[in-house]
Short mmCIF file of C-alpha atoms and ligand atoms in Angstrom, two decimals:
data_model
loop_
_atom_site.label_atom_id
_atom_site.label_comp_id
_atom_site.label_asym_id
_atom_site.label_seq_id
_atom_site.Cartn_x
_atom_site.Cartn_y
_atom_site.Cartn_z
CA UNK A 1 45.56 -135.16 -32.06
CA UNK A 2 46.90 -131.64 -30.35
CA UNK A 3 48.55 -134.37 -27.58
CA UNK A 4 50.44 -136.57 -30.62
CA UNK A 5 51.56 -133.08 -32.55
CA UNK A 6 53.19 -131.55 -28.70
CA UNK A 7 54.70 -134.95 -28.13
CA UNK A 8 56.25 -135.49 -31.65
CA UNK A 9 57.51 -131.66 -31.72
CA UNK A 10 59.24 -132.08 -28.21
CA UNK A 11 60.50 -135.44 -29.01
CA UNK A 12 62.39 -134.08 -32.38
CA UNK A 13 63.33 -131.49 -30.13
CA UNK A 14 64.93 -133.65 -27.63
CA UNK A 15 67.18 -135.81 -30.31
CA UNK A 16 67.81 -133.13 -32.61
CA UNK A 17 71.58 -133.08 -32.33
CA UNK A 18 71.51 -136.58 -32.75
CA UNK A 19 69.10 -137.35 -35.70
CA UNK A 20 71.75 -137.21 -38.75
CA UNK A 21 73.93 -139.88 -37.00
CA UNK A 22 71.63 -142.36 -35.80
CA UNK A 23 69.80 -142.34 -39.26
CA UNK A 24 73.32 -142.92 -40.84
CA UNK A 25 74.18 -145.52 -38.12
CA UNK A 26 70.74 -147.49 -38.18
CA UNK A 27 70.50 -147.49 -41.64
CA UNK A 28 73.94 -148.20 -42.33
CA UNK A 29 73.85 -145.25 -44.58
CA UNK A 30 71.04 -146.62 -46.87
CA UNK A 31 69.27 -143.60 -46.15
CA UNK A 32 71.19 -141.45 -48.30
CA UNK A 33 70.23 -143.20 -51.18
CA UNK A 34 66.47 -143.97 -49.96
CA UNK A 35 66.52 -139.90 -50.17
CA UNK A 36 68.17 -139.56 -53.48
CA UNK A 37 66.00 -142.70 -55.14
CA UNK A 38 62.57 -140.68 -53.94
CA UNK A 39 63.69 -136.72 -54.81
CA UNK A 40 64.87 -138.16 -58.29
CA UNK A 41 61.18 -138.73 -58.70
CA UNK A 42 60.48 -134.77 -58.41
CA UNK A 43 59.73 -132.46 -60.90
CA UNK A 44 62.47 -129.85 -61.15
CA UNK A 45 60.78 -126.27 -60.26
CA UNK A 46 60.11 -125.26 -57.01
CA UNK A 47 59.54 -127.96 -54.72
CA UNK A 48 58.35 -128.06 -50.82
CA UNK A 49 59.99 -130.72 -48.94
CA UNK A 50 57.24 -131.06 -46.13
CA UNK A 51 58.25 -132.62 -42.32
CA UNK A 52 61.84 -131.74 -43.82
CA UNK A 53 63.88 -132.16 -40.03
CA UNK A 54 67.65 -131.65 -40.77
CA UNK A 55 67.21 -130.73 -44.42
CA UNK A 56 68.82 -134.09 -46.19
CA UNK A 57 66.13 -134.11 -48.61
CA UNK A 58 66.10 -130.73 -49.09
CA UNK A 59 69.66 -130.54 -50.12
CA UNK A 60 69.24 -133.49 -52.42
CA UNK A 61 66.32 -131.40 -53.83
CA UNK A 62 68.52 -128.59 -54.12
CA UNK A 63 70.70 -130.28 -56.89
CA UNK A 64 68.28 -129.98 -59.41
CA UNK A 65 65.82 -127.38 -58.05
CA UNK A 66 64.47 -124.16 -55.69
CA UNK A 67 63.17 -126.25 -52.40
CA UNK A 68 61.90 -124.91 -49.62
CA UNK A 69 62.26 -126.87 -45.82
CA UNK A 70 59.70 -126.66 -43.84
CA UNK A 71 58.90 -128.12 -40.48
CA UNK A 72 57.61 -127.50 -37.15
CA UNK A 73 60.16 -128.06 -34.75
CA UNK A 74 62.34 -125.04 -34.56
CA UNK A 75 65.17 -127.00 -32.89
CA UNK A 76 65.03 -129.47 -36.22
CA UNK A 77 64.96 -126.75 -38.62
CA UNK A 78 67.62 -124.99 -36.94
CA UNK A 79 70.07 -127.44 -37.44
CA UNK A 80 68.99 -127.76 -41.25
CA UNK A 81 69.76 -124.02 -41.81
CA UNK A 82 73.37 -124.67 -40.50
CA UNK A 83 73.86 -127.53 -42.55
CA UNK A 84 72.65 -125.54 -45.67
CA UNK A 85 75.04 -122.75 -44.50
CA UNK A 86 78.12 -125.01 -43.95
CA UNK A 87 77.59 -126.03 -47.24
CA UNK A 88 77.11 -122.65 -48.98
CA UNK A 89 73.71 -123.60 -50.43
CA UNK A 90 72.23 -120.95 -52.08
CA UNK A 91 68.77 -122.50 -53.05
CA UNK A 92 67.25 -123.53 -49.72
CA UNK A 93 64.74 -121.76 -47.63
CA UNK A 94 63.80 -123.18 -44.40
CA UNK A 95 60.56 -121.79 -43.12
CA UNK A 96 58.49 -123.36 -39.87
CA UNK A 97 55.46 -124.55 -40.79
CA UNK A 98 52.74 -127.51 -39.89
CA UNK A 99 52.24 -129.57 -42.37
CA UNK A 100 48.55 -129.88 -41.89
CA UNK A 101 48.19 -126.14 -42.36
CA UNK A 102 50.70 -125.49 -44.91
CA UNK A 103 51.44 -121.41 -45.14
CA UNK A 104 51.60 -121.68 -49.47
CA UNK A 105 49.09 -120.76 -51.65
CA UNK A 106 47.07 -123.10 -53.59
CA UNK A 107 48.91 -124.67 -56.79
CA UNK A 108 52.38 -122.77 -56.01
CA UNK A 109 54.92 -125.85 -56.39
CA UNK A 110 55.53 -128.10 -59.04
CA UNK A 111 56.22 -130.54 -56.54
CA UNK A 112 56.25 -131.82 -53.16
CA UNK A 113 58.26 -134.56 -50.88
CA UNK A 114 57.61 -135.96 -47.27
CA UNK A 115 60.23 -138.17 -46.29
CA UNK A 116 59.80 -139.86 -42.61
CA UNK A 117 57.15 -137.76 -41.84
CA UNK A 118 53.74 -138.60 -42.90
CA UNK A 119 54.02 -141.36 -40.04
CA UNK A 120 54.72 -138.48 -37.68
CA UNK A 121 52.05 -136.12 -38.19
CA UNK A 122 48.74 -136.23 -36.36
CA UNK A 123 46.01 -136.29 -39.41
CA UNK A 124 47.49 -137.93 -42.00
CA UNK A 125 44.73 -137.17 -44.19
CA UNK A 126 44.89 -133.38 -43.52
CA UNK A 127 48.72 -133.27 -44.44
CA UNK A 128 48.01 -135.32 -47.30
CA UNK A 129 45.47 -133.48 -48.97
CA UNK A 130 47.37 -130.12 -48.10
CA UNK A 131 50.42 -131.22 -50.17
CA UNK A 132 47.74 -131.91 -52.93
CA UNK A 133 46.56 -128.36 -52.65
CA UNK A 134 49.84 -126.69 -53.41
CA UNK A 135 51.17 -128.17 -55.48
CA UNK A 136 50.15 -127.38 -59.25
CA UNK A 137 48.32 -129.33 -61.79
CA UNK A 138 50.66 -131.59 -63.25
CA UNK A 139 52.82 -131.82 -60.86
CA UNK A 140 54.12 -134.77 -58.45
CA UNK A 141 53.71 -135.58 -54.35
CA UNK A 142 56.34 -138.22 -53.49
CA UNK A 143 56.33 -139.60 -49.82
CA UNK A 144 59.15 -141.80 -48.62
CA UNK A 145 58.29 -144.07 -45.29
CA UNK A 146 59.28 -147.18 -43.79
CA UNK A 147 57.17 -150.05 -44.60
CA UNK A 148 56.69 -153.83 -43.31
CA UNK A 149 58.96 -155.98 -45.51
CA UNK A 150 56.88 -158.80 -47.66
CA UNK A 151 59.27 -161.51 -47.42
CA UNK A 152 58.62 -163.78 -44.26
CA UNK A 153 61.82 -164.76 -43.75
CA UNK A 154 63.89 -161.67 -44.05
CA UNK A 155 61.02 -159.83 -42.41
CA UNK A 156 61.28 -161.77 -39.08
CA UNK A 157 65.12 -161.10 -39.22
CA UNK A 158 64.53 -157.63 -39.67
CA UNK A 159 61.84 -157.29 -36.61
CA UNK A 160 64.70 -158.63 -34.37
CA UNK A 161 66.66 -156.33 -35.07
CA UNK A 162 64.34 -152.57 -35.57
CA UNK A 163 61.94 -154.10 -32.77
CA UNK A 164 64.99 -155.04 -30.22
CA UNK A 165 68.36 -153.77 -31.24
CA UNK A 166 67.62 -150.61 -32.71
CA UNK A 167 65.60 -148.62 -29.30
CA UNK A 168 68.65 -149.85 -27.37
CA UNK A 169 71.47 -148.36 -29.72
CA UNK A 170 69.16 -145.46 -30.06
CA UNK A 171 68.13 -144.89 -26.69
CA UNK A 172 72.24 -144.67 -26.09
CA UNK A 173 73.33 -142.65 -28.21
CA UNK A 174 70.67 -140.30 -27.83
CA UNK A 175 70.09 -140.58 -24.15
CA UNK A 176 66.09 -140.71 -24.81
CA UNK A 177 64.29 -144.02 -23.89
CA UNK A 178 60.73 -142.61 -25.96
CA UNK A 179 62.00 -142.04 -29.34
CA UNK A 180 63.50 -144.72 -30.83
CA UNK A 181 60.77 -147.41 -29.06
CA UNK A 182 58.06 -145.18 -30.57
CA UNK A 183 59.82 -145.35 -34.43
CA UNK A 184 59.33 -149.39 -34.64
CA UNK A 185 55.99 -149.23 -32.90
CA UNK A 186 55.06 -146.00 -35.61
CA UNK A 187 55.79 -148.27 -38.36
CA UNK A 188 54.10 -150.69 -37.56
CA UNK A 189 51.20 -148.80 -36.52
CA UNK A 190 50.97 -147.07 -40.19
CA UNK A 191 48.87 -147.79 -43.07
CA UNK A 192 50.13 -150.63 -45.45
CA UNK A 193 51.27 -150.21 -48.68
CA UNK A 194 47.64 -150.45 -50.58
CA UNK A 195 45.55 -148.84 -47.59
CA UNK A 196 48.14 -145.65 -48.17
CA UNK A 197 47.98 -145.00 -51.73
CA UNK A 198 44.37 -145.66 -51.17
CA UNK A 199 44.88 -142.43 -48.56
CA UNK A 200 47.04 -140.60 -51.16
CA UNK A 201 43.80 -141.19 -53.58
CA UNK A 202 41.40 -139.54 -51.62
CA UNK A 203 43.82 -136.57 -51.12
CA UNK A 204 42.99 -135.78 -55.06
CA UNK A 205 46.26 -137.65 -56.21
CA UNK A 206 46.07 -139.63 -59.49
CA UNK A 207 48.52 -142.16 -61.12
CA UNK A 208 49.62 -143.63 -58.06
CA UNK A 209 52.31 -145.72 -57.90
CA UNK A 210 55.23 -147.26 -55.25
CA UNK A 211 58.70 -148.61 -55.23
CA UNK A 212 59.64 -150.90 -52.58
CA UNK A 213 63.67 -150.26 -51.48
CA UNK A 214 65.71 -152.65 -49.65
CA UNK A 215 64.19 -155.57 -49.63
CA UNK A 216 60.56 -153.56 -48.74
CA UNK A 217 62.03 -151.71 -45.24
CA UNK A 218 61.10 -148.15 -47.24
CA UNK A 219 58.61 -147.70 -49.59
CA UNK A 220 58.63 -144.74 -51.74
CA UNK A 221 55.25 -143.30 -53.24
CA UNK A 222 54.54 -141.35 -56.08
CA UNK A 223 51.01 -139.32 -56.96
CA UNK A 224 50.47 -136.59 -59.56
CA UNK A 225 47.86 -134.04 -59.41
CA UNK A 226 46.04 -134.27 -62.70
C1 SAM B 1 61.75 -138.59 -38.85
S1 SAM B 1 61.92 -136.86 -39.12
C2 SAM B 1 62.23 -136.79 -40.84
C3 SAM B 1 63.13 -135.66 -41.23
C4 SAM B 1 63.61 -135.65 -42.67
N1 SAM B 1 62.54 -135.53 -43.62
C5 SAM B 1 64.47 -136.83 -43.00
O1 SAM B 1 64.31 -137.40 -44.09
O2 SAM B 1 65.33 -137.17 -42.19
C6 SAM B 1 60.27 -136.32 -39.00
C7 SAM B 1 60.12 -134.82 -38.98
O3 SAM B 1 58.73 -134.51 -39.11
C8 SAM B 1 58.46 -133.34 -38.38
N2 SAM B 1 57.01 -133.26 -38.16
C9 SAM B 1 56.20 -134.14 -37.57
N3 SAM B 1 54.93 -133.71 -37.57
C10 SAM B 1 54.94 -132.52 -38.22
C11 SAM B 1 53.92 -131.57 -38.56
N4 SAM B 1 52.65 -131.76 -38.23
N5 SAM B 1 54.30 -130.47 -39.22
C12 SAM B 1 55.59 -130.25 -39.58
N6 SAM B 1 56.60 -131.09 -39.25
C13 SAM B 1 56.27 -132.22 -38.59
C14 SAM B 1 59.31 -133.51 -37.12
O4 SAM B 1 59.52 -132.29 -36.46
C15 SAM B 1 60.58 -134.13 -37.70
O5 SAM B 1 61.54 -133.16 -37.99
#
């Protein structure tokens, strides 16, 4: 587990600069709405956007609410706090943090968000249950991740292209062979669609449900602690 969280923080580390384009490029910029579609399922409050990278969700937070960015690769984070900057955001506070040892006290958010980063971290269990713990009763946990897509035929379309094309553009542009080999095999690798709300259940979340986006590539779940 200590071996995954090293190799995930250096490899962040290693494509920061390039992270914001290649999501926009190998998405073809359906990631900006994947983001809005999943924060619009927040609370407004204060809300911790957990695993938050470059700060996109963040900022989308940051249109209706206080959010705080927190992640543990400095080179990530650094980048967000520019981009907050540039943009004269007033509302954002990036702090580095691991999200399976979250620095907040217990039931101090009304909310929290993970977006492409539950699949990351090392214990998904332990990351899980600390989002439970801070935020309050009442309030909501919303995770956004990619998923395998249901239908047959568009999924085996779809594999050619994140299994084949998608490490070779990425690998490019970023100049990093690891990374973008290691996001299709990730996905693949993480829990299904029941098997992780079962996960978000034993956390201590309640009223669990999920909304499948783009023809099922992202998933986006929703839990409440009651
Ligand atoms: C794919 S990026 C997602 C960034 C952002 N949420 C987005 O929507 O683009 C995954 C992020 O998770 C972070 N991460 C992975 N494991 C983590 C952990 N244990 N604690 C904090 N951050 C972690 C990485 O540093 C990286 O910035």
């Amino acid at each position: 587990m200590v071996q995954k969280k090293e190799y995930i923080q250096k490899m962040f580390a290693g494509i920061s600069h390039r992270y914001d384009f290649l999501n926009s490029l190998l998405s073809l910029r359906r990631d900006k709405y994947w983001r809005r579609f999943a924060a619009e399922k927040l609370p407004s409050g204060r809300i911790l956007d957990v695993c938050s990278g470059t700060g996109d969700v963040a900022i989308e937070v940051s249109k209706r609410s206080d959010a705080i960015a927190s992640d543990f690769c400095a080179e990530m984070l650094k980048l967000c706090a520019l981009k907050i900057a540039k943009s004269n955001i007033k509302n954002i506070y990036c702090i580095q943090n691991d999200a399976e040892n979250l620095s907040f006290k217990d039931n101090s958010f009304d909310g929290a968000i993970v977006a492409f980063g539950i699949r990351n971290v090392a214990d998904i269990k332990k990351a899980l249950s600390e989002m439970h713990r801070v935020v309050r009763n009442g309030g909501r946990i919303v995770v956004l991740e990619f998923s395998q897509p249901r239908n047959r035929f568009f999924r085996s379309m779809y594999y050619i292209y994140f299994q084949k094309l998608l490490p070779v553009v990425g690998s490019l542009v970023s100049k990093k062979t690891g990374p973008y080999s290691y996001l299709p095999s990730s996905v693949m690798a993480f829990p299904k669609r029941e098997e992780f709300t079962g996960l978000m259940k034993a956390s201590g979340m309640m009223d669990i449900r999920y909304y499948d986006l783009t023809f099922g590539i992202v998933t986006v779940y929703v839990g409440s602690n009651l």
